[in-house]
Amino acid sequence: MKQRLLLMVLLLTLSACSTKLSYRFLDWAIGWEVEDYVTLKGSQQRALDTLINQFVQWHQTEELAHYVAQLTEIKRLIDTNTLTPALWVEQVNIAKRHWFRLFEFALPQLLPIMVSLSDAQVQQIMTTLHNDEQALIKEFAGKTPEQLQQQANDELQAQFTQWLGSLTAQQKEMIYQYNKQRLSTLDMWLEYRHEWLRQFDIALGQRADSAQLTARLTLLMTQADELKSAQHKAFVRQNSELFGALILDMHASLSAKQSKHFYRKLNNLIDDLRELNQEAKTSG
C-alpha cells in the first residue's frame, strides 16, 4: 500500500536527516519495540540483549556497505538517465534481500528465546498483534475509493516533499495520476497480513519443535510472498513498475532547487552510512 521514494525502502526507521544519530540508538529502538509485544524474563532478556548487541555490530560492520552500494547504484542510474521501471523493481527486490540477511543472521540466537516463551508470553504477543491488525482494518474500514486515494496522495506527497522540498502543481498531479492508475491491493494485502499472522501463531504453537519453528519462520520472514495469491503478486509488480515510472517523471520535472535538495540529502545519507560502516570496521 505504501511505497517509499527511492531510498526509503532501505532505511527502515532511520531518518535520512539524522542517520548517524538514529543509528546510535538502534539497540534501544529494537529493545523498545520488543517490549511493546512481550515481557521477557531475566534469562530471556539477557539473551535478547546479547543478540541485539551482536546484531547492531554485525549490521554496522557488514550490512551498511550493502546499503551504500545500492544507494550509489541508484544514484548512478538517475545521473545517467538509465533507471527504468523494470530496474526500479529490481532495486526493490535487492532491498528485500537486505531484510532476508537480517533474519538469517538473527535466527540462530532468536530460536532459543522463542522456544523458551511461556504460553502466557505467546498470548501476550498474539494479543498485541491481533490488536494491531484490528487497528489497521479500522484505519481503512468504511472509506470510499476516493478517500483512500486522497489518503495515498497526502502520504506520497509528504514523502516526496521530504526528499525534494515543496512540490509544484504539476508534480502533485503526477502523484494523483499514479495513485489513480495504481491497482487496488488493499483487500488482498489485508488478507495476506491475516494469513501471515495465522501462520505466525501456528509457528509459536510449534515452538517446542525447533525444526518446525525454523521452517515456518523462514517462510514468514524470507519467503512471505508465497502466502500471496498470484493476482496479488502480479498487481504488486505492476504497481512497482508504475512507481518506477513516477520516479522517472518526477526526476525529469525537478527544478534546480529541488535537484539540489534531493542530491544533498542523498549524498549526505550515503556519506553517513559509509562513515558508520568505516567506524565499525576501524573500532573492530
CSV table of N, CA and C in Angstrom, one decimal, residues 66-146:
chain,number,residue,atom,x,y,z
A,66,HIS,N,26.3,-2.8,2.0
A,66,HIS,CA,25.3,-3.1,1.0
A,66,HIS,C,24.4,-2.0,0.7
A,67,TYR,N,24.0,-1.2,1.8
A,67,TYR,CA,23.1,-0.1,1.6
A,67,TYR,C,23.9,1.0,0.7
A,68,VAL,N,25.1,1.2,1.1
A,68,VAL,CA,25.9,2.2,0.4
A,68,VAL,C,26.0,1.8,-1.1
A,69,ALA,N,26.3,0.6,-1.3
A,69,ALA,CA,26.4,0.1,-2.7
A,69,ALA,C,25.1,0.3,-3.5
A,70,GLN,N,24.0,0.0,-2.9
A,70,GLN,CA,22.7,0.1,-3.6
A,70,GLN,C,22.4,1.5,-3.8
A,71,LEU,N,22.5,2.4,-2.8
A,71,LEU,CA,22.2,3.8,-3.0
A,71,LEU,C,23.1,4.4,-4.1
A,72,THR,N,24.4,4.0,-4.1
A,72,THR,CA,25.3,4.6,-5.1
A,72,THR,C,24.9,4.1,-6.5
A,73,GLU,N,24.4,2.9,-6.6
A,73,GLU,CA,24.0,2.4,-7.9
A,73,GLU,C,22.7,3.1,-8.3
A,74,ILE,N,21.8,3.4,-7.4
A,74,ILE,CA,20.5,4.1,-7.7
A,74,ILE,C,20.9,5.5,-8.2
A,75,LYS,N,21.8,6.1,-7.5
A,75,LYS,CA,22.3,7.5,-7.9
A,75,LYS,C,22.9,7.4,-9.3
A,76,ARG,N,23.7,6.4,-9.6
A,76,ARG,CA,24.3,6.3,-10.9
A,76,ARG,C,23.2,6.2,-12.0
A,77,LEU,N,22.2,5.3,-11.7
A,77,LEU,CA,21.1,5.1,-12.6
A,77,LEU,C,20.3,6.4,-12.9
A,78,ILE,N,20.1,7.2,-11.9
A,78,ILE,CA,19.5,8.5,-12.0
A,78,ILE,C,20.3,9.5,-12.8
A,79,ASP,N,21.6,9.6,-12.4
A,79,ASP,CA,22.5,10.5,-13.1
A,79,ASP,C,22.7,10.2,-14.6
A,80,THR,N,22.6,9.0,-14.9
A,80,THR,CA,22.8,8.6,-16.3
A,80,THR,C,21.5,8.4,-17.1
A,81,ASN,N,20.4,8.7,-16.4
A,81,ASN,CA,19.1,8.6,-17.0
A,81,ASN,C,18.9,7.1,-17.6
A,82,THR,N,19.4,6.2,-16.8
A,82,THR,CA,19.2,4.8,-17.3
A,82,THR,C,18.3,4.0,-16.3
A,83,LEU,N,17.7,4.7,-15.3
A,83,LEU,CA,16.7,4.0,-14.5
A,83,LEU,C,15.5,3.8,-15.3
A,84,THR,N,14.9,2.5,-15.2
A,84,THR,CA,13.7,2.2,-15.9
A,84,THR,C,12.7,1.6,-14.8
A,85,PRO,N,11.4,1.5,-15.1
A,85,PRO,CA,10.5,0.9,-14.2
A,85,PRO,C,10.9,-0.5,-13.8
A,86,ALA,N,11.4,-1.3,-14.8
A,86,ALA,CA,11.9,-2.7,-14.5
A,86,ALA,C,13.1,-2.7,-13.6
A,87,LEU,N,14.0,-1.7,-13.8
A,87,LEU,CA,15.2,-1.7,-12.9
A,87,LEU,C,14.8,-1.2,-11.5
A,88,TRP,N,13.8,-0.4,-11.4
A,88,TRP,CA,13.3,0.0,-10.1
A,88,TRP,C,12.8,-1.2,-9.4
A,89,VAL,N,12.0,-2.1,-10.0
A,89,VAL,CA,11.5,-3.3,-9.4
A,89,VAL,C,12.7,-4.2,-8.9
A,90,GLU,N,13.8,-4.2,-9.7
A,90,GLU,CA,15.0,-4.9,-9.3
A,90,GLU,C,15.6,-4.3,-8.1
A,91,GLN,N,15.6,-3.0,-8.0
A,91,GLN,CA,16.1,-2.4,-6.8
A,91,GLN,C,15.3,-2.7,-5.5
A,92,VAL,N,13.9,-2.7,-5.7
A,92,VAL,CA,13.1,-3.1,-4.6
A,92,VAL,C,13.4,-4.5,-4.2
A,93,ASN,N,13.6,-5.4,-5.1
A,93,ASN,CA,13.9,-6.8,-4.7
A,93,ASN,C,15.3,-6.9,-4.0
A,94,ILE,N,16.2,-6.1,-4.4
A,94,ILE,CA,17.5,-6.1,-3.7
A,94,ILE,C,17.3,-5.6,-2.3
A,95,ALA,N,16.5,-4.6,-2.1
A,95,ALA,CA,16.2,-4.1,-0.8
A,95,ALA,C,15.5,-5.2,0.1
A,96,LYS,N,14.7,-6.0,-0.5
A,96,LYS,CA,14.1,-7.1,0.2
A,96,LYS,C,15.1,-8.1,0.7
A,97,ARG,N,16.1,-8.3,-0.1
A,97,ARG,CA,17.2,-9.2,0.3
A,97,ARG,C,18.0,-8.7,1.4
A,98,HIS,N,18.1,-7.4,1.6
A,98,HIS,CA,18.7,-6.9,2.8
A,98,HIS,C,18.0,-7.4,4.0
A,99,TRP,N,16.6,-7.4,4.0
A,99,TRP,CA,15.9,-7.9,5.1
A,99,TRP,C,16.1,-9.3,5.4
A,100,PHE,N,16.2,-10.1,4.3
A,100,PHE,CA,16.4,-11.5,4.4
A,100,PHE,C,17.7,-11.8,5.2
A,101,ARG,N,18.7,-11.1,4.9
A,101,ARG,CA,20.0,-11.3,5.6
A,101,ARG,C,19.9,-10.9,7.1
A,102,LEU,N,19.1,-10.0,7.4
A,102,LEU,CA,18.9,-9.6,8.8
A,102,LEU,C,18.3,-10.8,9.6
A,103,PHE,N,17.3,-11.4,9.0
A,103,PHE,CA,16.7,-12.6,9.6
A,103,PHE,C,17.6,-13.8,9.7
A,104,GLU,N,18.4,-14.0,8.6
A,104,GLU,CA,19.3,-15.2,8.6
A,104,GLU,C,20.4,-15.0,9.7
A,105,PHE,N,20.8,-13.8,9.9
A,105,PHE,CA,21.8,-13.5,11.0
A,105,PHE,C,21.2,-13.8,12.4
A,106,ALA,N,20.0,-13.3,12.6
A,106,ALA,CA,19.4,-13.3,13.9
A,106,ALA,C,18.8,-14.7,14.3
A,107,LEU,N,18.4,-15.5,13.3
A,107,LEU,CA,17.6,-16.7,13.6
A,107,LEU,C,18.3,-17.6,14.6
A,108,PRO,N,19.6,-18.0,14.4
A,108,PRO,CA,20.2,-18.9,15.3
A,108,PRO,C,20.1,-18.6,16.8
A,109,GLN,N,20.2,-17.3,17.1
A,109,GLN,CA,20.1,-16.8,18.5
A,109,GLN,C,18.7,-16.5,18.9
A,110,LEU,N,17.8,-16.2,17.9
A,110,LEU,CA,16.4,-15.9,18.2
A,110,LEU,C,15.6,-17.2,18.6
A,111,LEU,N,16.0,-18.3,18.0
A,111,LEU,CA,15.2,-19.5,18.2
A,111,LEU,C,15.2,-19.9,19.6
A,112,PRO,N,16.3,-20.0,20.4
A,112,PRO,CA,16.2,-20.4,21.8
A,112,PRO,C,15.3,-19.5,22.6
A,113,ILE,N,15.3,-18.2,22.3
A,113,ILE,CA,14.4,-17.3,23.0
A,113,ILE,C,13.0,-17.6,22.7
A,114,MET,N,12.6,-17.9,21.5
A,114,MET,CA,11.3,-18.2,21.1
A,114,MET,C,10.8,-19.5,21.7
A,115,VAL,N,11.7,-20.5,21.7
A,115,VAL,CA,11.4,-21.8,22.3
A,115,VAL,C,11.1,-21.7,23.8
A,116,SER,N,11.8,-20.7,24.4
A,116,SER,CA,11.6,-20.6,25.9
A,116,SER,C,10.4,-19.8,26.3
A,117,LEU,N,9.7,-19.2,25.3
A,117,LEU,CA,8.5,-18.4,25.7
A,117,LEU,C,7.4,-19.3,26.4
A,118,SER,N,6.8,-18.7,27.4
A,118,SER,CA,5.7,-19.4,28.1
A,118,SER,C,4.4,-19.2,27.3
A,119,ASP,N,3.4,-20.0,27.6
A,119,ASP,CA,2.1,-19.8,27.0
A,119,ASP,C,1.6,-18.4,27.2
A,120,ALA,N,1.8,-17.9,28.4
A,120,ALA,CA,1.3,-16.5,28.7
A,120,ALA,C,2.0,-15.5,27.8
A,121,GLN,N,3.3,-15.7,27.6
A,121,GLN,CA,4.1,-14.7,26.8
A,121,GLN,C,3.6,-14.8,25.3
A,122,VAL,N,3.4,-16.0,24.9
A,122,VAL,CA,2.9,-16.2,23.5
A,122,VAL,C,1.5,-15.5,23.4
A,123,GLN,N,0.7,-15.6,24.4
A,123,GLN,CA,-0.6,-15.0,24.3
A,123,GLN,C,-0.5,-13.5,24.3
A,124,GLN,N,0.5,-13.0,25.1
A,124,GLN,CA,0.7,-11.5,25.1
A,124,GLN,C,1.1,-11.0,23.7
A,125,ILE,N,2.0,-11.8,23.1
A,125,ILE,CA,2.5,-11.4,21.7
A,125,ILE,C,1.3,-11.4,20.7
A,126,MET,N,0.5,-12.5,20.7
A,126,MET,CA,-0.6,-12.6,19.8
A,126,MET,C,-1.7,-11.6,20.0
A,127,THR,N,-2.0,-11.3,21.3
A,127,THR,CA,-3.0,-10.3,21.6
A,127,THR,C,-2.6,-9.0,21.0
A,128,THR,N,-1.3,-8.6,21.2
A,128,THR,CA,-0.9,-7.3,20.7
A,128,THR,C,-0.9,-7.3,19.2
A,129,LEU,N,-0.5,-8.4,18.5
A,129,LEU,CA,-0.5,-8.4,17.1
A,129,LEU,C,-1.9,-8.4,16.5
A,130,HIS,N,-2.8,-9.1,17.2
A,130,HIS,CA,-4.2,-9.0,16.8
A,130,HIS,C,-4.8,-7.6,17.0
A,131,ASN,N,-4.4,-6.9,18.0
A,131,ASN,CA,-4.9,-5.6,18.2
A,131,ASN,C,-4.3,-4.7,17.1
A,132,ASP,N,-3.1,-4.9,16.8
A,132,ASP,CA,-2.5,-4.1,15.7
A,132,ASP,C,-3.3,-4.3,14.4
A,133,GLU,N,-3.7,-5.6,14.1
A,133,GLU,CA,-4.4,-5.9,12.9
A,133,GLU,C,-5.8,-5.2,12.9
A,134,GLN,N,-6.4,-5.3,14.1
A,134,GLN,CA,-7.8,-4.6,14.1
A,134,GLN,C,-7.7,-3.1,13.9
A,135,ALA,N,-6.6,-2.5,14.5
A,135,ALA,CA,-6.4,-1.1,14.3
A,135,ALA,C,-6.2,-0.8,12.8
A,136,LEU,N,-5.4,-1.6,12.2
A,136,LEU,CA,-5.1,-1.4,10.7
A,136,LEU,C,-6.4,-1.5,9.9
A,137,ILE,N,-7.2,-2.5,10.2
A,137,ILE,CA,-8.5,-2.7,9.5
A,137,ILE,C,-9.4,-1.5,9.7
A,138,LYS,N,-9.4,-1.0,11.0
A,138,LYS,CA,-10.3,0.1,11.3
A,138,LYS,C,-9.8,1.4,10.6
A,139,GLU,N,-8.5,1.5,10.3
A,139,GLU,CA,-8.0,2.7,9.6
A,139,GLU,C,-8.6,2.8,8.2
A,140,PHE,N,-8.8,1.7,7.6
A,140,PHE,CA,-9.3,1.7,6.2
A,140,PHE,C,-10.8,1.4,6.1
A,141,ALA,N,-11.4,0.9,7.2
A,141,ALA,CA,-12.8,0.5,7.1
A,141,ALA,C,-13.8,1.6,6.8
A,142,GLY,N,-14.7,1.4,5.8
A,142,GLY,CA,-15.7,2.4,5.5
A,142,GLY,C,-15.3,3.5,4.7
A,143,LYS,N,-14.0,3.6,4.3
A,143,LYS,CA,-13.5,4.7,3.4
A,143,LYS,C,-13.9,4.4,1.9
A,144,THR,N,-14.3,5.4,1.2
A,144,THR,CA,-14.6,5.3,-0.2
A,144,THR,C,-13.3,5.2,-1.0
A,145,PRO,N,-13.3,4.7,-2.2
A,145,PRO,CA,-12.1,4.7,-3.0
A,145,PRO,C,-11.5,6.1,-3.2
A,146,GLU,N,-12.4,7.1,-3.2
A,146,GLU,CA,-11.9,8.5,-3.3
A,146,GLU,C,-11.1,8.9,-2.1
